[in-house]
Tab-separated table of C-alpha atoms in Angstrom:
chain	number	residue	atom	x	y	z
A	1	MET	CA	29.668	42.463	30.303
A	2	PRO	CA	28.472	39.950	33.355
A	3	LEU	CA	27.370	37.547	30.431
A	4	VAL	CA	30.501	37.750	28.911
A	5	ARG	CA	32.342	36.773	32.475
A	6	GLY	CA	29.716	33.939	33.391
A	7	SER	CA	30.867	32.535	29.645
A	8	TRP	CA	34.497	32.597	30.066
A	9	ARG	CA	34.115	30.900	33.482
A	10	ARG	CA	31.973	27.991	31.966
A	11	GLY	CA	34.490	27.990	29.101
A	12	ALA	CA	37.137	27.806	31.689
A	13	LEU	CA	35.535	24.896	33.655
A	14	VAL	CA	34.935	23.021	30.640
A	15	ALA	CA	38.476	23.391	29.383
A	16	LEU	CA	39.920	22.479	33.004
A	17	GLY	CA	37.426	19.091	33.147
A	18	MET	CA	38.614	18.098	29.701
A	19	ALA	CA	42.331	18.518	30.423
A	20	TRP	CA	41.645	16.859	34.142
A	21	ALA	CA	39.693	14.074	32.112
A	22	GLY	CA	42.536	13.761	29.483
A	23	ALA	CA	45.119	13.660	32.173
A	24	ALA	CA	43.259	10.769	34.293
A	25	LEU	CA	42.784	9.183	30.489
A	26	ALA	CA	46.427	9.383	29.683
A	27	CYS	CA	47.389	8.327	33.703
A	28	GLY	CA	45.546	4.995	32.589
A	29	ARG	CA	43.610	2.921	35.014
A	30	GLY	CA	46.385	1.887	37.496
A	31	GLU	CA	46.569	-1.664	38.760
A	32	GLY	CA	44.100	-4.342	38.382
A	33	PRO	CA	43.162	-7.200	36.045
A	34	PRO	CA	45.141	-7.897	32.754
A	35	ALA	CA	43.364	-6.190	29.324
A	36	GLY	CA	40.642	-8.016	28.051
A	37	THR	CA	39.400	-9.553	31.233
A	38	GLU	CA	35.940	-9.477	31.490
A	39	VAL	CA	34.554	-7.949	34.707
A	40	ASP	CA	30.766	-7.418	35.867
A	41	VAL	CA	29.399	-4.419	37.116
A	42	ARG	CA	25.994	-3.576	38.944
A	43	ILE	CA	24.635	0.043	38.893
A	44	PRO	CA	21.612	0.410	41.615
A	45	SER	CA	18.896	2.356	40.568
A	46	GLY	CA	19.630	6.259	41.491
A	47	ALA	CA	23.461	5.484	41.327
A	48	THR	CA	25.102	8.868	41.461
A	49	THR	CA	27.836	9.564	38.905
A	50	ARG	CA	30.636	9.069	41.555
A	51	THR	CA	29.173	6.085	43.082
A	52	ILE	CA	29.045	4.391	39.261
A	53	GLY	CA	32.605	5.655	39.120
A	54	THR	CA	33.886	4.162	42.052
A	55	GLU	CA	32.493	0.851	41.237
A	56	LEU	CA	34.287	1.034	37.937
A	57	GLN	CA	37.424	1.680	39.843
A	58	ARG	CA	36.776	-0.951	41.982
A	59	VAL	CA	37.006	-3.678	39.308
A	60	GLY	CA	39.491	-2.058	37.708
A	61	LEU	CA	38.262	-0.558	34.566
A	62	ILE	CA	39.307	3.173	35.610
A	63	ALA	CA	41.534	4.566	38.220
A	64	TYR	CA	40.104	7.861	39.190
A	65	PRO	CA	36.191	7.961	39.918
A	66	ARG	CA	35.684	11.837	40.324
A	67	ALA	CA	37.448	12.625	37.043
A	68	PHE	CA	35.047	10.355	35.548
A	69	ALA	CA	31.927	11.834	37.006
A	70	LEU	CA	33.262	14.952	35.852
A	71	TYR	CA	33.640	13.409	32.494
A	72	VAL	CA	30.007	12.264	32.426
A	73	ARG	CA	29.081	15.973	33.176
A	74	ILE	CA	30.945	17.552	30.702
A	75	LYS	CA	29.258	14.832	28.225
A	76	GLY	CA	25.799	15.860	29.777
A	77	ALA	CA	24.980	12.581	30.822
A	78	GLN	CA	24.025	12.877	34.374
A	79	ARG	CA	20.355	12.193	33.957
A	80	GLU	CA	20.614	9.071	30.821
A	81	LEU	CA	22.725	6.942	33.254
A	82	LYS	CA	20.717	3.134	33.365
A	83	ALA	CA	21.324	1.063	36.147
A	84	GLY	CA	21.423	-2.739	35.849
A	85	HIS	CA	23.968	-5.689	35.385
A	86	TYR	CA	26.468	-5.089	33.071
A	87	ARG	CA	29.834	-6.706	31.584
A	88	PHE	CA	32.813	-5.110	30.421
A	89	ARG	CA	36.182	-5.865	29.184
A	90	VAL	CA	39.245	-4.246	31.037
A	91	GLY	CA	40.816	-1.549	28.910
A	92	GLN	CA	37.840	-0.008	27.001
A	93	SER	CA	37.819	3.467	26.852
A	94	TRP	CA	35.609	6.100	28.769
A	95	GLY	CA	34.130	6.722	26.205
A	96	GLU	CA	32.860	3.126	25.241
A	97	LEU	CA	31.952	2.789	29.068
A	98	LEU	CA	29.596	5.697	29.229
A	99	ALA	CA	28.214	5.025	25.949
A	100	ALA	CA	27.410	1.435	27.321
A	101	ILE	CA	25.759	2.654	30.269
A	102	ARG	CA	24.039	5.546	28.526
A	103	ALA	CA	22.156	3.062	26.272
A	104	GLY	CA	21.928	0.245	28.739
A	105	ASP	CA	23.291	-2.158	26.760
A	106	LEU	CA	22.864	-4.657	30.187
A	107	VAL	CA	23.839	-8.418	30.232
A	108	THR	CA	20.835	-11.009	29.200
A	109	VAL	CA	20.713	-14.242	29.962
A	110	PRO	CA	18.477	-16.875	28.041
A	111	LEU	CA	15.089	-18.054	28.799
A	112	THR	CA	14.120	-20.795	26.748
A	113	ILE	CA	10.573	-21.958	26.457
A	114	PRO	CA	9.828	-25.666	25.070
A	115	GLU	CA	7.061	-26.350	22.970
A	116	GLY	CA	4.346	-27.985	25.171
A	117	PHE	CA	5.609	-26.431	28.545
A	118	THR	CA	2.576	-25.563	30.821
A	119	LEU	CA	2.628	-22.439	33.186
A	120	ARG	CA	3.474	-24.775	36.048
A	121	GLU	CA	6.534	-25.634	33.874
A	122	MET	CA	7.563	-22.158	33.334
A	123	ALA	CA	7.008	-20.509	36.431
A	124	PRO	CA	10.471	-21.523	37.944
A	125	ARG	CA	12.613	-20.232	34.866
A	126	ILE	CA	11.046	-17.018	35.163
A	127	ALA	CA	11.238	-16.820	38.775
A	128	ASP	CA	14.886	-17.338	38.510
A	129	LEU	CA	15.457	-13.890	36.125
A	130	SER	CA	12.762	-12.010	37.840
A	131	GLY	CA	14.206	-13.122	40.885
A	132	LEU	CA	10.598	-13.242	42.620
A	133	PRO	CA	9.478	-16.279	44.661
A	134	GLU	CA	8.252	-19.513	42.362
A	135	ASP	CA	4.529	-19.325	43.752
A	136	SER	CA	4.500	-15.546	43.425
A	137	VAL	CA	5.528	-15.993	39.552
A	138	ARG	CA	3.200	-18.614	39.200
A	139	GLY	CA	0.464	-17.257	40.871
A	140	LEU	CA	0.647	-14.101	38.613
A	141	LEU	CA	0.743	-16.392	35.551
A	142	GLU	CA	-2.172	-18.045	36.481
A	143	ASP	CA	-4.283	-14.779	37.214
A	144	PRO	CA	-7.245	-13.881	34.594
A	145	ALA	CA	-6.515	-10.458	35.130
A	146	LEU	CA	-2.862	-10.654	33.546
A	147	ALA	CA	-4.191	-12.405	30.709
A	148	GLU	CA	-6.908	-10.123	29.973
A	149	GLN	CA	-4.384	-7.061	30.335
A	150	MET	CA	-2.182	-8.770	27.834
A	151	GLY	CA	-5.264	-8.978	25.429
A	152	VAL	CA	-5.136	-13.200	24.963
A	153	PRO	CA	-8.520	-15.211	24.858
A	154	GLY	CA	-7.550	-17.041	28.177
A	155	PRO	CA	-9.223	-18.000	30.274
A	156	THR	CA	-5.746	-17.454	31.830
A	157	LEU	CA	-1.981	-17.036	30.064
A	158	GLU	CA	-1.649	-20.839	29.697
A	159	GLY	CA	-1.213	-21.394	25.777
A	160	TYR	CA	-0.142	-18.001	25.219
A	161	LEU	CA	3.348	-17.838	26.106
A	162	PHE	CA	4.996	-18.389	22.892
A	163	PRO	CA	7.725	-21.369	22.938
A	164	GLU	CA	10.919	-20.023	21.904
A	165	THR	CA	14.545	-18.997	23.012
A	166	TYR	CA	14.546	-15.280	24.444
A	167	ARG	CA	16.889	-12.869	26.020
A	168	PHE	CA	16.563	-10.805	29.295
A	169	SER	CA	18.539	-8.626	31.635
A	170	GLU	CA	18.441	-9.830	35.300
A	171	GLY	CA	15.559	-8.626	37.561
A	172	LEU	CA	13.159	-7.716	34.578
A	173	GLY	CA	9.751	-7.403	35.928
A	174	VAL	CA	7.060	-10.626	35.124
A	175	GLU	CA	4.840	-8.297	33.278
A	176	THR	CA	7.700	-7.098	30.450
A	177	MET	CA	9.317	-10.740	29.970
A	178	VAL	CA	5.210	-12.041	29.645
A	179	GLY	CA	4.546	-9.020	27.326
A	180	GLU	CA	7.256	-10.321	25.399
A	181	LEU	CA	6.196	-13.592	24.894
A	182	VAL	CA	2.606	-12.751	24.629
A	183	ALA	CA	3.940	-10.371	21.577
A	184	ARG	CA	5.476	-13.241	19.775
A	185	TYR	CA	2.176	-15.226	19.911
A	186	ARG	CA	0.255	-12.837	17.931
A	187	SER	CA	3.119	-12.138	15.704
A	188	PHE	CA	1.848	-15.677	14.597
A	189	TRP	CA	-1.558	-14.560	13.800
A	190	GLY	CA	-2.309	-12.994	10.434
A	191	PRO	CA	-4.815	-12.258	8.155
A	192	ARG	CA	-4.165	-15.721	6.655
A	193	GLU	CA	-4.391	-17.552	10.101
A	194	ARG	CA	-7.588	-15.864	10.884
A	195	ALA	CA	-8.732	-16.873	7.839
A	196	LEU	CA	-8.224	-20.498	7.948
A	197	ALA	CA	-9.786	-20.220	11.804
A	198	ASN	CA	-12.535	-18.694	10.351
A	199	SER	CA	-13.023	-21.954	7.349
A	200	LEU	CA	-12.740	-24.392	10.205
A	201	GLU	CA	-15.526	-22.350	12.271
A	202	LEU	CA	-12.874	-21.913	15.376
A	203	THR	CA	-12.144	-19.376	17.303
A	204	GLU	CA	-8.840	-18.324	18.294
A	205	ARG	CA	-9.194	-19.688	21.725
A	206	GLU	CA	-10.180	-23.176	20.269
A	207	VAL	CA	-7.331	-23.084	17.734
A	208	VAL	CA	-4.923	-22.659	20.646
A	209	THR	CA	-6.467	-25.112	22.800
A	210	LEU	CA	-6.648	-27.957	20.383
A	211	ALA	CA	-2.939	-27.418	18.941
A	212	SER	CA	-2.321	-27.575	22.822
A	213	ILE	CA	-3.577	-30.841	22.481
A	214	VAL	CA	-2.133	-32.114	19.588
A	215	GLU	CA	1.343	-30.570	20.961
A	216	GLU	CA	0.806	-33.021	23.788
A	217	GLU	CA	-0.436	-35.826	21.500
A	218	ALA	CA	2.608	-36.032	19.134
A	219	ARG	CA	5.912	-37.212	18.931
A	220	ARG	CA	6.584	-37.159	15.407
A	221	GLY	CA	6.097	-33.855	13.534
A	222	ASP	CA	4.540	-35.446	10.495
A	223	GLU	CA	1.360	-36.948	12.165
A	224	ARG	CA	0.395	-33.487	13.709
A	225	PRO	CA	-2.005	-33.162	10.723
A	226	ARG	CA	-3.464	-36.213	11.082
A	227	ILE	CA	-4.125	-36.041	14.881
A	228	ALA	CA	-5.847	-32.772	14.333
A	229	GLY	CA	-7.838	-34.071	11.634
A	230	VAL	CA	-8.930	-36.871	14.208
A	231	TYR	CA	-9.868	-34.324	16.705
A	232	LEU	CA	-11.731	-32.153	14.361
A	233	ASN	CA	-13.760	-35.180	12.941
A	234	ARG	CA	-14.512	-36.040	16.791
A	235	LEU	CA	-15.552	-32.718	17.126
A	236	ARG	CA	-17.659	-32.293	13.642
A	237	ILE	CA	-19.730	-35.478	15.068
A	238	GLY	CA	-20.262	-34.449	18.690
A	239	MET	CA	-17.863	-37.451	19.776
A	240	LEU	CA	-16.009	-37.217	23.498
A	241	LEU	CA	-12.291	-36.110	22.139
A	242	GLN	CA	-10.939	-38.677	24.951
A	243	ALA	CA	-7.616	-37.139	25.208
A	244	ASP	CA	-5.328	-38.175	27.473
A	245	PRO	CA	-3.022	-35.157	28.033
A	246	THR	CA	-6.350	-33.454	29.172
A	247	VAL	CA	-7.163	-35.730	32.020
A	248	GLN	CA	-3.124	-35.096	32.786
A	249	TYR	CA	-3.729	-31.531	33.016
A	250	ALA	CA	-7.036	-31.657	35.203
A	251	LEU	CA	-4.885	-33.615	37.770
A	252	GLY	CA	-2.568	-31.289	38.073
A	253	GLU	CA	0.167	-33.780	38.119
A	254	PRO	CA	1.891	-35.833	35.165
A	255	LYS	CA	1.554	-39.219	35.550
A	256	PRO	CA	3.591	-41.832	33.651
A	257	ARG	CA	0.410	-44.051	33.035
A	258	LEU	CA	-2.922	-42.942	32.948
A	259	LEU	CA	-5.555	-45.093	35.060
A	260	PHE	CA	-9.365	-45.693	34.699
A	261	GLN	CA	-9.187	-44.855	38.439
A	262	ASP	CA	-7.486	-41.214	37.393
A	263	ILE	CA	-9.826	-40.253	35.183
A	264	ASP	CA	-12.889	-40.998	37.135
A	265	SER	CA	-11.156	-39.047	39.872
A	266	VAL	CA	-11.344	-35.955	37.806
A	267	ALA	CA	-15.015	-36.739	36.141
A	268	ASP	CA	-16.292	-33.277	36.807
A	269	ASN	CA	-13.131	-31.704	35.854
A	270	PRO	CA	-13.952	-29.441	32.760
A	271	TYR	CA	-10.699	-30.208	31.037
A	272	ASN	CA	-11.518	-34.028	31.222
A	273	THR	CA	-12.619	-34.535	27.683
A	274	TYR	CA	-13.172	-38.487	28.656
A	275	THR	CA	-16.489	-37.083	30.613
A	276	GLN	CA	-17.021	-33.833	29.316
A	277	PRO	CA	-18.036	-32.512	25.619
A	278	GLY	CA	-16.376	-30.694	23.239
A	279	LEU	CA	-12.896	-28.328	23.872
A	280	PRO	CA	-11.650	-28.068	27.393
A	281	PRO	CA	-12.062	-24.112	28.527
A	282	GLY	CA	-9.018	-23.587	27.724
A	283	PRO	CA	-4.920	-24.811	26.172
A	284	ILE	CA	-3.270	-27.252	28.556
A	285	ALA	CA	-0.238	-25.994	27.755
A	286	SER	CA	2.044	-23.900	25.008
A	287	PRO	CA	1.825	-25.144	21.241
A	288	GLY	CA	4.687	-24.356	19.124
A	289	GLU	CA	3.823	-23.023	15.314
A	290	ALA	CA	3.993	-26.373	13.415
A	291	SER	CA	0.914	-27.445	15.936
A	292	LEU	CA	-0.691	-24.252	15.676
A	293	ARG	CA	-0.499	-24.822	11.712
A	294	ALA	CA	-1.537	-28.680	11.975
A	295	VAL	CA	-4.630	-27.532	13.679
A	296	LEU	CA	-5.381	-24.766	10.984
A	297	GLU	CA	-4.368	-27.232	8.062
A	298	PRO	CA	-5.376	-30.626	8.994
A	299	GLU	CA	-5.228	-33.568	7.227
A	300	GLU	CA	-8.550	-34.259	5.445
A	301	HIS	CA	-9.421	-38.272	6.495
A	302	ASP	CA	-12.351	-39.983	8.115
A	303	PHE	CA	-9.823	-41.355	11.213
A	304	LEU	CA	-11.455	-41.292	14.617
A	305	PHE	CA	-9.472	-43.151	16.620
A	306	PHE	CA	-5.223	-43.689	16.953
A	307	VAL	CA	-2.828	-45.576	19.695
A	308	ALA	CA	0.729	-45.160	20.107
A	309	ARG	CA	3.321	-47.432	19.263
A	310	PRO	CA	6.627	-47.835	21.078
A	311	ASP	CA	8.477	-45.931	19.012
A	312	GLY	CA	6.013	-42.519	19.817
A	313	SER	CA	4.586	-43.452	15.937
A	314	HIS	CA	0.320	-43.760	16.177
A	315	VAL	CA	-1.456	-46.363	13.980
A	316	PHE	CA	-4.969	-44.615	12.955
A	317	SER	CA	-8.138	-46.178	12.724
A	318	ARG	CA	-11.338	-45.275	11.312
A	319	THR	CA	-13.526	-47.489	13.387
A	320	SER	CA	-13.609	-48.862	17.282
A	321	ARG	CA	-13.383	-52.536	15.873
A	322	GLU	CA	-9.869	-51.413	13.816
A	323	HIS	CA	-8.833	-49.441	16.728
A	324	VAL	CA	-9.570	-52.085	19.626
A	325	ASN	CA	-7.388	-54.679	16.750
A	326	ALA	CA	-4.644	-52.055	16.664
A	327	ILE	CA	-4.334	-52.171	20.197
A	328	ASN	CA	-4.072	-55.667	20.427
A	329	ARG	CA	-1.495	-55.884	17.675
A	330	ILE	CA	0.636	-53.244	19.846
A	331	ARG	CA	0.363	-55.439	23.167
A	332	ARG	CA	1.589	-58.486	21.201
A	333	GLY	CA	4.247	-56.789	19.706
A	334	GLN	CA	2.901	-56.629	16.349
A	335	GLY	CA	2.063	-52.903	15.976
């Protein structure tokens, strides 16, 4: 008998609640912005259903916070509401509002990582989204421990945050964002790519490192495989790479024109390929897919030198004499 009485009471409560919520819905949302107006709602972590309802009322989405809280309870969604930044249109139904908050359908903003960006250049953009100070974000990105945690070859995350446009919600943790950028990098590596790297006797880190140099050197996409071929030829015969972008990286701040004194000032830096043999310890920027593929499928030739023309294209040479002549022609405007 008590069980029947309890069931009757629960049924009555649900019926009363549905009637109340239905009446509230029928009464509309009261005065506020016109239908169709977009409004932003920020739900703090740990907010109660009543607090959420009050915030929805404040921006003109609903008229009855207590009725909305009961509606959420009837739907059994009290423990499924997710904090964050939402954007709604005035006039959306309670069901639509609740479904979005249950699903965590948050406002997202784009994060664009251009090809050739360094961690130093990425830090301000990631800081804007995460809400952390730029110095703190850069410190995290350059921490070898985070690179190890993310499972990339290192020595830091430099080179492994894949260039692309992503979308993230505001206030997302740096590690969560980094995880998605690294996941996109990992998606590049399939069995074919690893087989090509093995055929060139290059490790994954070496491929990315050389691709980052190619990314910084190339101004025309069709020259990437040829530039990669030049550096691979130099590595094959034990010749110094003498890549200007590696010196710029060693300097820490790019200079519009690299001078011999700049090269000498970082002579002992492991990233200075004018003084240090072989590839630098790691990537100097984030290469895009085209530069990675240029290294894995380089143009086969016997060029050992190249020099840039004013338009960004390059003259390629086989010998140092040809190279000096090419430089002189370009300086005379005959390149």
